mmCIF file of C-alpha atoms and ligand atoms in Angstrom:
data_model
loop_
_atom_site.group_PDB
_atom_site.id
_atom_site.type_symbol
_atom_site.label_atom_id
_atom_site.label_comp_id
_atom_site.label_asym_id
_atom_site.label_seq_id
_atom_site.Cartn_x
_atom_site.Cartn_y
_atom_site.Cartn_z
ATOM 1 C CA MET A 1062 -17.721 1.287 -21.945
ATOM 2 C CA ILE A 1063 -16.097 3.229 -24.776
ATOM 3 C CA ASN A 1064 -15.891 1.893 -28.301
ATOM 4 C CA ILE A 1065 -12.631 0.020 -28.031
ATOM 5 C CA ALA A 1066 -11.885 -0.800 -31.682
ATOM 6 C CA PRO A 1067 -11.105 2.767 -32.862
ATOM 7 C CA HIS A 1068 -9.088 3.530 -29.714
ATOM 8 C CA LEU A 1069 -7.047 0.371 -30.157
ATOM 9 C CA ARG A 1070 -6.502 1.233 -33.813
ATOM 10 C CA ALA A 1071 -5.311 4.730 -32.837
ATOM 11 C CA VAL A 1072 -2.828 3.318 -30.296
ATOM 12 C CA ARG A 1073 -1.466 0.864 -32.870
ATOM 13 C CA GLU A 1074 -1.082 3.760 -35.280
ATOM 14 C CA ARG A 1075 0.832 5.782 -32.641
ATOM 15 C CA ILE A 1076 3.183 2.844 -32.097
ATOM 16 C CA ARG A 1077 3.707 2.363 -35.840
ATOM 17 C CA ALA A 1078 4.362 6.093 -36.349
ATOM 18 C CA ALA A 1079 6.849 6.182 -33.455
ATOM 19 C CA GLU A 1080 8.692 3.113 -34.768
ATOM 20 C CA GLU A 1081 9.078 4.859 -38.101
ATOM 21 C CA ARG A 1082 9.999 8.260 -36.668
ATOM 22 C CA PHE A 1083 12.675 6.885 -34.356
ATOM 23 C CA GLY A 1084 14.170 4.349 -36.733
ATOM 24 C CA ARG A 1085 12.834 1.283 -34.982
ATOM 25 C CA PRO A 1086 12.094 -1.789 -37.128
ATOM 26 C CA PRO A 1087 8.394 -2.350 -37.878
ATOM 27 C CA ASP A 1088 6.696 -4.480 -35.197
ATOM 28 C CA SER A 1089 9.664 -4.224 -32.831
ATOM 29 C CA VAL A 1090 7.336 -2.800 -30.163
ATOM 30 C CA GLN A 1091 4.649 -5.002 -28.627
ATOM 31 C CA LEU A 1092 1.437 -3.592 -27.244
ATOM 32 C CA LEU A 1093 0.384 -4.808 -23.804
ATOM 33 C CA ALA A 1094 -3.259 -3.828 -23.225
ATOM 34 C CA VAL A 1095 -3.567 -2.882 -19.548
ATOM 35 C CA SER A 1096 -7.054 -4.000 -18.584
ATOM 36 C CA LYS A 1097 -7.015 -3.553 -14.791
ATOM 37 C CA ARG A 1098 -10.322 -2.284 -13.435
ATOM 38 C CA HIS A 1099 -12.012 -2.820 -16.784
ATOM 39 C CA PRO A 1100 -14.707 -5.485 -17.248
ATOM 40 C CA VAL A 1101 -14.233 -8.760 -19.137
ATOM 41 C CA THR A 1102 -16.458 -7.375 -21.898
ATOM 42 C CA ALA A 1103 -13.720 -4.804 -22.587
ATOM 43 C CA LEU A 1104 -11.088 -7.535 -22.847
ATOM 44 C CA ARG A 1105 -13.332 -9.520 -25.196
ATOM 45 C CA ALA A 1106 -13.778 -6.443 -27.380
ATOM 46 C CA ALA A 1107 -10.010 -5.917 -27.619
ATOM 47 C CA HIS A 1108 -9.433 -9.632 -28.228
ATOM 48 C CA ALA A 1109 -11.925 -9.479 -31.116
ATOM 49 C CA GLN A 1110 -9.563 -6.863 -32.642
ATOM 50 C CA ASP A 1111 -6.665 -9.355 -32.410
ATOM 51 C CA GLN A 1112 -5.222 -8.094 -29.123
ATOM 52 C CA ARG A 1113 -3.650 -11.074 -27.330
ATOM 53 C CA ARG A 1114 -1.455 -9.600 -24.572
ATOM 54 C CA PHE A 1115 -3.207 -8.230 -21.493
ATOM 55 C CA GLY A 1116 -1.742 -6.680 -18.345
ATOM 56 C CA GLU A 1117 -3.357 -6.883 -14.901
ATOM 57 C CA SER A 1118 -2.299 -5.335 -11.590
ATOM 58 C CA TYR A 1119 -4.481 -7.054 -8.986
ATOM 59 C CA VAL A 1120 -4.184 -10.802 -8.453
ATOM 60 C CA GLN A 1121 -7.735 -11.500 -7.298
ATOM 61 C CA GLU A 1122 -9.321 -9.465 -10.078
ATOM 62 C CA ALA A 1123 -7.078 -11.110 -12.670
ATOM 63 C CA LEU A 1124 -7.976 -14.645 -11.546
ATOM 64 C CA VAL A 1125 -11.691 -13.924 -11.921
ATOM 65 C CA LYS A 1126 -11.097 -12.579 -15.428
ATOM 66 C CA MET A 1127 -8.943 -15.564 -16.410
ATOM 67 C CA ASP A 1128 -11.704 -17.953 -15.377
ATOM 68 C CA ARG A 1129 -14.292 -16.024 -17.337
ATOM 69 C CA LEU A 1130 -12.072 -15.749 -20.439
ATOM 70 C CA ILE A 1131 -10.830 -19.325 -20.410
ATOM 71 C CA ASP A 1132 -12.140 -19.753 -23.974
ATOM 72 C CA LEU A 1133 -9.757 -17.084 -25.342
ATOM 73 C CA ASP A 1134 -6.050 -17.459 -26.150
ATOM 74 C CA ILE A 1135 -4.628 -14.688 -23.989
ATOM 75 C CA GLU A 1136 -1.054 -14.044 -22.866
ATOM 76 C CA TRP A 1137 -1.378 -12.726 -19.294
ATOM 77 C CA HIS A 1138 1.137 -10.246 -17.878
ATOM 78 C CA PHE A 1139 1.221 -9.310 -14.189
ATOM 79 C CA ILE A 1140 2.351 -5.691 -13.791
ATOM 80 C CA GLY A 1141 1.262 -4.715 -10.271
ATOM 81 C CA PRO A 1142 2.897 -4.742 -6.849
ATOM 82 C CA LEU A 1143 3.316 -8.351 -5.734
ATOM 83 C CA GLN A 1144 3.124 -9.478 -2.111
ATOM 84 C CA SER A 1145 4.796 -12.705 -1.146
ATOM 85 C CA ASN A 1146 1.541 -14.349 -0.009
ATOM 86 C CA LYS A 1147 0.094 -13.869 -3.516
ATOM 87 C CA THR A 1148 2.913 -15.293 -5.612
ATOM 88 C CA ARG A 1149 1.501 -18.797 -6.103
ATOM 89 C CA PRO A 1150 -1.438 -17.982 -8.409
ATOM 90 C CA VAL A 1151 0.796 -15.580 -10.318
ATOM 91 C CA ALA A 1152 3.432 -18.286 -10.827
ATOM 92 C CA GLU A 1153 0.761 -20.768 -11.873
ATOM 93 C CA ARG A 1154 -1.363 -18.687 -14.206
ATOM 94 C CA PHE A 1155 0.564 -15.787 -15.723
ATOM 95 C CA HIS A 1156 2.999 -15.885 -18.637
ATOM 96 C CA TRP A 1157 4.952 -12.784 -17.586
ATOM 97 C CA VAL A 1158 5.632 -10.735 -14.440
ATOM 98 C CA HIS A 1159 6.986 -7.214 -15.037
ATOM 99 C CA SER A 1160 7.177 -6.073 -11.424
ATOM 100 C CA VAL A 1161 9.728 -8.276 -9.663
ATOM 101 C CA ASP A 1162 11.771 -6.005 -7.404
ATOM 102 C CA ARG A 1163 13.224 -8.232 -4.704
ATOM 103 C CA LEU A 1164 14.809 -11.629 -4.335
ATOM 104 C CA LYS A 1165 12.212 -13.052 -1.962
ATOM 105 C CA ILE A 1166 9.471 -12.608 -4.562
ATOM 106 C CA ALA A 1167 11.656 -13.991 -7.341
ATOM 107 C CA ARG A 1168 12.540 -17.075 -5.294
ATOM 108 C CA ARG A 1169 8.918 -17.812 -4.487
ATOM 109 C CA LEU A 1170 7.825 -17.393 -8.111
ATOM 110 C CA ALA A 1171 10.636 -19.706 -9.214
ATOM 111 C CA GLU A 1172 9.746 -22.391 -6.643
ATOM 112 C CA GLN A 1173 6.032 -22.173 -7.347
ATOM 113 C CA ARG A 1174 6.245 -22.164 -11.142
ATOM 114 C CA PRO A 1175 4.900 -25.507 -12.420
ATOM 115 C CA ILE A 1176 7.642 -27.262 -14.422
ATOM 116 C CA THR A 1177 5.149 -28.215 -17.128
ATOM 117 C CA LEU A 1178 4.590 -24.558 -17.994
ATOM 118 C CA GLY A 1179 8.240 -23.746 -18.678
ATOM 119 C CA PRO A 1180 10.010 -20.772 -17.152
ATOM 120 C CA LEU A 1181 8.033 -17.685 -16.153
ATOM 121 C CA ASN A 1182 9.153 -14.572 -18.062
ATOM 122 C CA VAL A 1183 10.161 -11.807 -15.672
ATOM 123 C CA CYS A 1184 11.294 -8.212 -15.792
ATOM 124 C CA LEU A 1185 12.864 -6.425 -12.861
ATOM 125 C CA GLU A 1186 11.119 -3.201 -11.934
ATOM 126 C CA VAL A 1187 13.611 -0.376 -11.390
ATOM 127 C CA ASN A 1188 12.915 2.658 -9.226
ATOM 128 C CA LEU A 1189 14.406 5.595 -11.130
ATOM 129 C CA SER A 1190 12.921 8.331 -8.964
ATOM 130 C CA GLY A 1191 14.827 7.424 -5.812
ATOM 131 C CA GLU A 1192 11.705 7.706 -3.670
ATOM 132 C CA LYS A 1193 11.819 5.172 -0.852
ATOM 133 C CA SER A 1194 8.054 4.738 -0.881
ATOM 134 C CA LYS A 1195 8.032 3.662 -4.531
ATOM 135 C CA SER A 1196 8.348 0.047 -5.584
ATOM 136 C CA GLY A 1197 11.275 -1.085 -7.676
ATOM 137 C CA VAL A 1198 14.882 -2.024 -7.079
ATOM 138 C CA SER A 1199 17.369 0.838 -6.953
ATOM 139 C CA PRO A 1200 19.858 1.125 -9.842
ATOM 140 C CA ASP A 1201 22.632 0.432 -7.298
ATOM 141 C CA GLU A 1202 21.169 -2.881 -6.238
ATOM 142 C CA LEU A 1203 20.050 -3.914 -9.715
ATOM 143 C CA PRO A 1204 23.174 -5.742 -10.988
ATOM 144 C CA GLU A 1205 23.303 -8.099 -8.019
ATOM 145 C CA LEU A 1206 19.550 -8.823 -8.116
ATOM 146 C CA ALA A 1207 19.654 -9.372 -11.883
ATOM 147 C CA LYS A 1208 22.518 -11.860 -11.630
ATOM 148 C CA THR A 1209 20.775 -13.819 -8.880
ATOM 149 C CA VAL A 1210 17.371 -13.862 -10.569
ATOM 150 C CA ASP A 1211 18.933 -14.868 -13.879
ATOM 151 C CA ALA A 1212 20.312 -17.987 -12.222
ATOM 152 C CA LEU A 1213 16.952 -19.165 -10.844
ATOM 153 C CA THR A 1214 15.485 -22.201 -12.569
ATOM 154 C CA GLY A 1215 11.817 -21.595 -13.181
ATOM 155 C CA LEU A 1216 12.296 -17.981 -14.218
ATOM 156 C CA ARG A 1217 13.563 -16.461 -17.420
ATOM 157 C CA LEU A 1218 14.891 -12.965 -16.874
ATOM 158 C CA ARG A 1219 13.872 -10.943 -19.958
ATOM 159 C CA GLY A 1220 14.674 -7.344 -19.041
ATOM 160 C CA LEU A 1221 13.701 -4.253 -17.091
ATOM 161 C CA MET A 1222 10.552 -2.260 -16.402
ATOM 162 C CA CYS A 1223 9.925 1.218 -15.006
ATOM 163 C CA ILE A 1224 6.965 3.422 -14.083
ATOM 164 C CA PRO A 1225 8.202 7.030 -14.189
ATOM 165 C CA ALA A 1226 6.330 9.837 -12.479
ATOM 166 C CA PRO A 1227 3.949 11.630 -14.868
ATOM 167 C CA GLU A 1228 5.916 14.175 -16.902
ATOM 168 C CA PRO A 1229 4.451 16.264 -19.729
ATOM 169 C CA ASP A 1230 7.749 17.303 -21.356
ATOM 170 C CA PHE A 1231 8.835 14.946 -24.132
ATOM 171 C CA ARG A 1232 12.554 15.595 -23.694
ATOM 172 C CA ARG A 1233 12.397 14.860 -19.988
ATOM 173 C CA GLN A 1234 10.289 11.741 -20.602
ATOM 174 C CA ARG A 1235 13.068 10.512 -22.887
ATOM 175 C CA GLN A 1236 15.767 11.191 -20.301
ATOM 176 C CA VAL A 1237 14.153 8.821 -17.803
ATOM 177 C CA PHE A 1238 13.615 6.082 -20.372
ATOM 178 C CA ALA A 1239 17.200 6.513 -21.583
ATOM 179 C CA ARG A 1240 18.380 5.661 -18.071
ATOM 180 C CA LEU A 1241 16.495 2.354 -18.138
ATOM 181 C CA ARG A 1242 17.920 1.628 -21.596
ATOM 182 C CA ARG A 1243 21.456 2.245 -20.348
ATOM 183 C CA LEU A 1244 20.865 -0.037 -17.352
ATOM 184 C CA VAL A 1245 19.778 -2.866 -19.660
ATOM 185 C CA GLU A 1246 22.804 -2.216 -21.895
ATOM 186 C CA GLN A 1247 25.081 -2.411 -18.873
ATOM 187 C CA LEU A 1248 23.586 -5.721 -17.744
ATOM 188 C CA SER A 1249 23.921 -7.048 -21.285
ATOM 189 C CA SER A 1250 27.577 -6.098 -21.445
ATOM 190 C CA ASP A 1251 27.981 -7.927 -18.111
ATOM 191 C CA GLY A 1252 26.810 -11.059 -19.931
ATOM 192 C CA LEU A 1253 23.063 -11.300 -19.287
ATOM 193 C CA GLN A 1254 20.888 -12.092 -22.296
ATOM 194 C CA LEU A 1255 18.073 -9.570 -22.135
ATOM 195 C CA ASP A 1256 15.624 -8.616 -24.870
ATOM 196 C CA THR A 1257 12.954 -6.574 -23.101
ATOM 197 C CA LEU A 1258 12.449 -2.965 -22.089
ATOM 198 C CA SER A 1259 8.936 -2.630 -20.639
ATOM 199 C CA MET A 1260 8.321 1.111 -20.605
ATOM 200 C CA GLY A 1261 5.849 3.661 -21.909
ATOM 201 C CA MET A 1262 2.161 4.115 -21.107
ATOM 202 C CA SER A 1263 -0.743 6.084 -22.623
ATOM 203 C CA ASN A 1264 0.919 9.474 -22.178
ATOM 204 C CA ASP A 1265 4.558 8.738 -22.902
ATOM 205 C CA LEU A 1266 4.750 5.771 -25.257
ATOM 206 C CA GLU A 1267 6.426 7.762 -28.049
ATOM 207 C CA ALA A 1268 9.310 8.803 -25.781
ATOM 208 C CA ALA A 1269 9.673 5.200 -24.592
ATOM 209 C CA ILE A 1270 9.797 3.897 -28.168
ATOM 210 C CA ALA A 1271 12.403 6.540 -29.018
ATOM 211 C CA GLU A 1272 14.579 5.073 -26.245
ATOM 212 C CA GLY A 1273 14.145 1.426 -27.182
ATOM 213 C CA ALA A 1274 10.947 0.158 -25.517
ATOM 214 C CA THR A 1275 10.042 -3.342 -26.688
ATOM 215 C CA ILE A 1276 6.772 -3.515 -24.720
ATOM 216 C CA VAL A 1277 4.533 -0.507 -24.091
ATOM 217 C CA ARG A 1278 1.835 -0.910 -21.428
ATOM 218 C CA VAL A 1279 -1.265 1.019 -22.424
ATOM 219 C CA GLY A 1280 -4.541 1.216 -20.512
ATOM 220 C CA THR A 1281 -6.455 4.486 -20.668
ATOM 221 C CA ALA A 1282 -5.826 5.193 -24.361
ATOM 222 C CA ILE A 1283 -7.416 1.832 -25.256
ATOM 223 C CA PHE A 1284 -10.105 1.324 -22.636
ATOM 224 C CA GLY A 1285 -10.873 4.857 -21.404
ATOM 225 C CA PRO A 1286 -10.821 5.939 -17.746
ATOM 226 C CA ARG A 1287 -10.734 3.146 -15.184
ATOM 227 C CA GLY A 1288 -13.662 2.385 -12.926
ATOM 228 C CA GLY A 1289 -13.372 2.292 -9.120
HETATM 229 C C1 PLP B 1145 -2.151 1.163 -14.985
HETATM 230 C C2 PLP B 1145 -0.789 0.867 -15.486
HETATM 231 C C3 PLP B 1145 -0.427 1.138 -16.825
HETATM 232 C C4 PLP B 1145 -1.356 1.817 -17.822
HETATM 233 O O1 PLP B 1145 -1.395 3.181 -17.619
HETATM 234 P P1 PLP B 1145 -2.256 4.134 -18.587
HETATM 235 O O2 PLP B 1145 -1.789 5.490 -18.248
HETATM 236 O O3 PLP B 1145 -3.691 3.894 -18.276
HETATM 237 O O4 PLP B 1145 -1.930 3.767 -20.000
HETATM 238 C C5 PLP B 1145 0.844 0.778 -17.233
HETATM 239 N N1 PLP B 1145 1.729 0.186 -16.389
HETATM 240 C C6 PLP B 1145 1.410 -0.083 -15.109
HETATM 241 C C7 PLP B 1145 2.426 -0.730 -14.235
HETATM 242 C C8 PLP B 1145 0.152 0.247 -14.629
HETATM 243 O O5 PLP B 1145 -0.132 -0.013 -13.324
#
């Protein structure tokens, strides 16, 4: 395991520098530490440095970690592909889901969310690459899905999420993130109250912040390469 504290500090510094460079208010970008395929010791190390938001992609792995970290105050975010037979534990134990991309999943999460916990925060994942194999709702189908999900009791629609293909060029990174920003602006002008753009990872968080990211999801730059 790498020494997490200096890596976490460096990522926070990148976020702070990008906020300043692109005219974003200080602390307008939240850091989600993506801990999938990293051991609970790594999460404890990040938590000891005041990291509270963690992102996981695999339901079974996340549930084991939650049980072992029950003593810590962690805000859990589900960011992976979600199958309909796995929605119940996600609805019951996570605070956020970033990867909702179809109505069936949204309906199940809404029905299965315990009332006592309050609404589950959700983002809709948008497929900006147009590849059929990729997860995410298409920009064409987004407005209808957003309106329907927004009306579901048990969920609170917060915004949009995307996972662009790896792209080294900063200008082109920005172009993709700008499309997600414009989609959220469009939905807002249609009357939805959205406050979240979940975009930007280890290699493109500056471009995402330039285009209005409110949550960046960072794994490798904090925890190092993932295990098998
Ligand atoms: C793994 C993952 C990340 C983190 O990616 P890094 O390149 O390791 O920072 C972010 N978002 C999602 C949806 C992921 O699956």
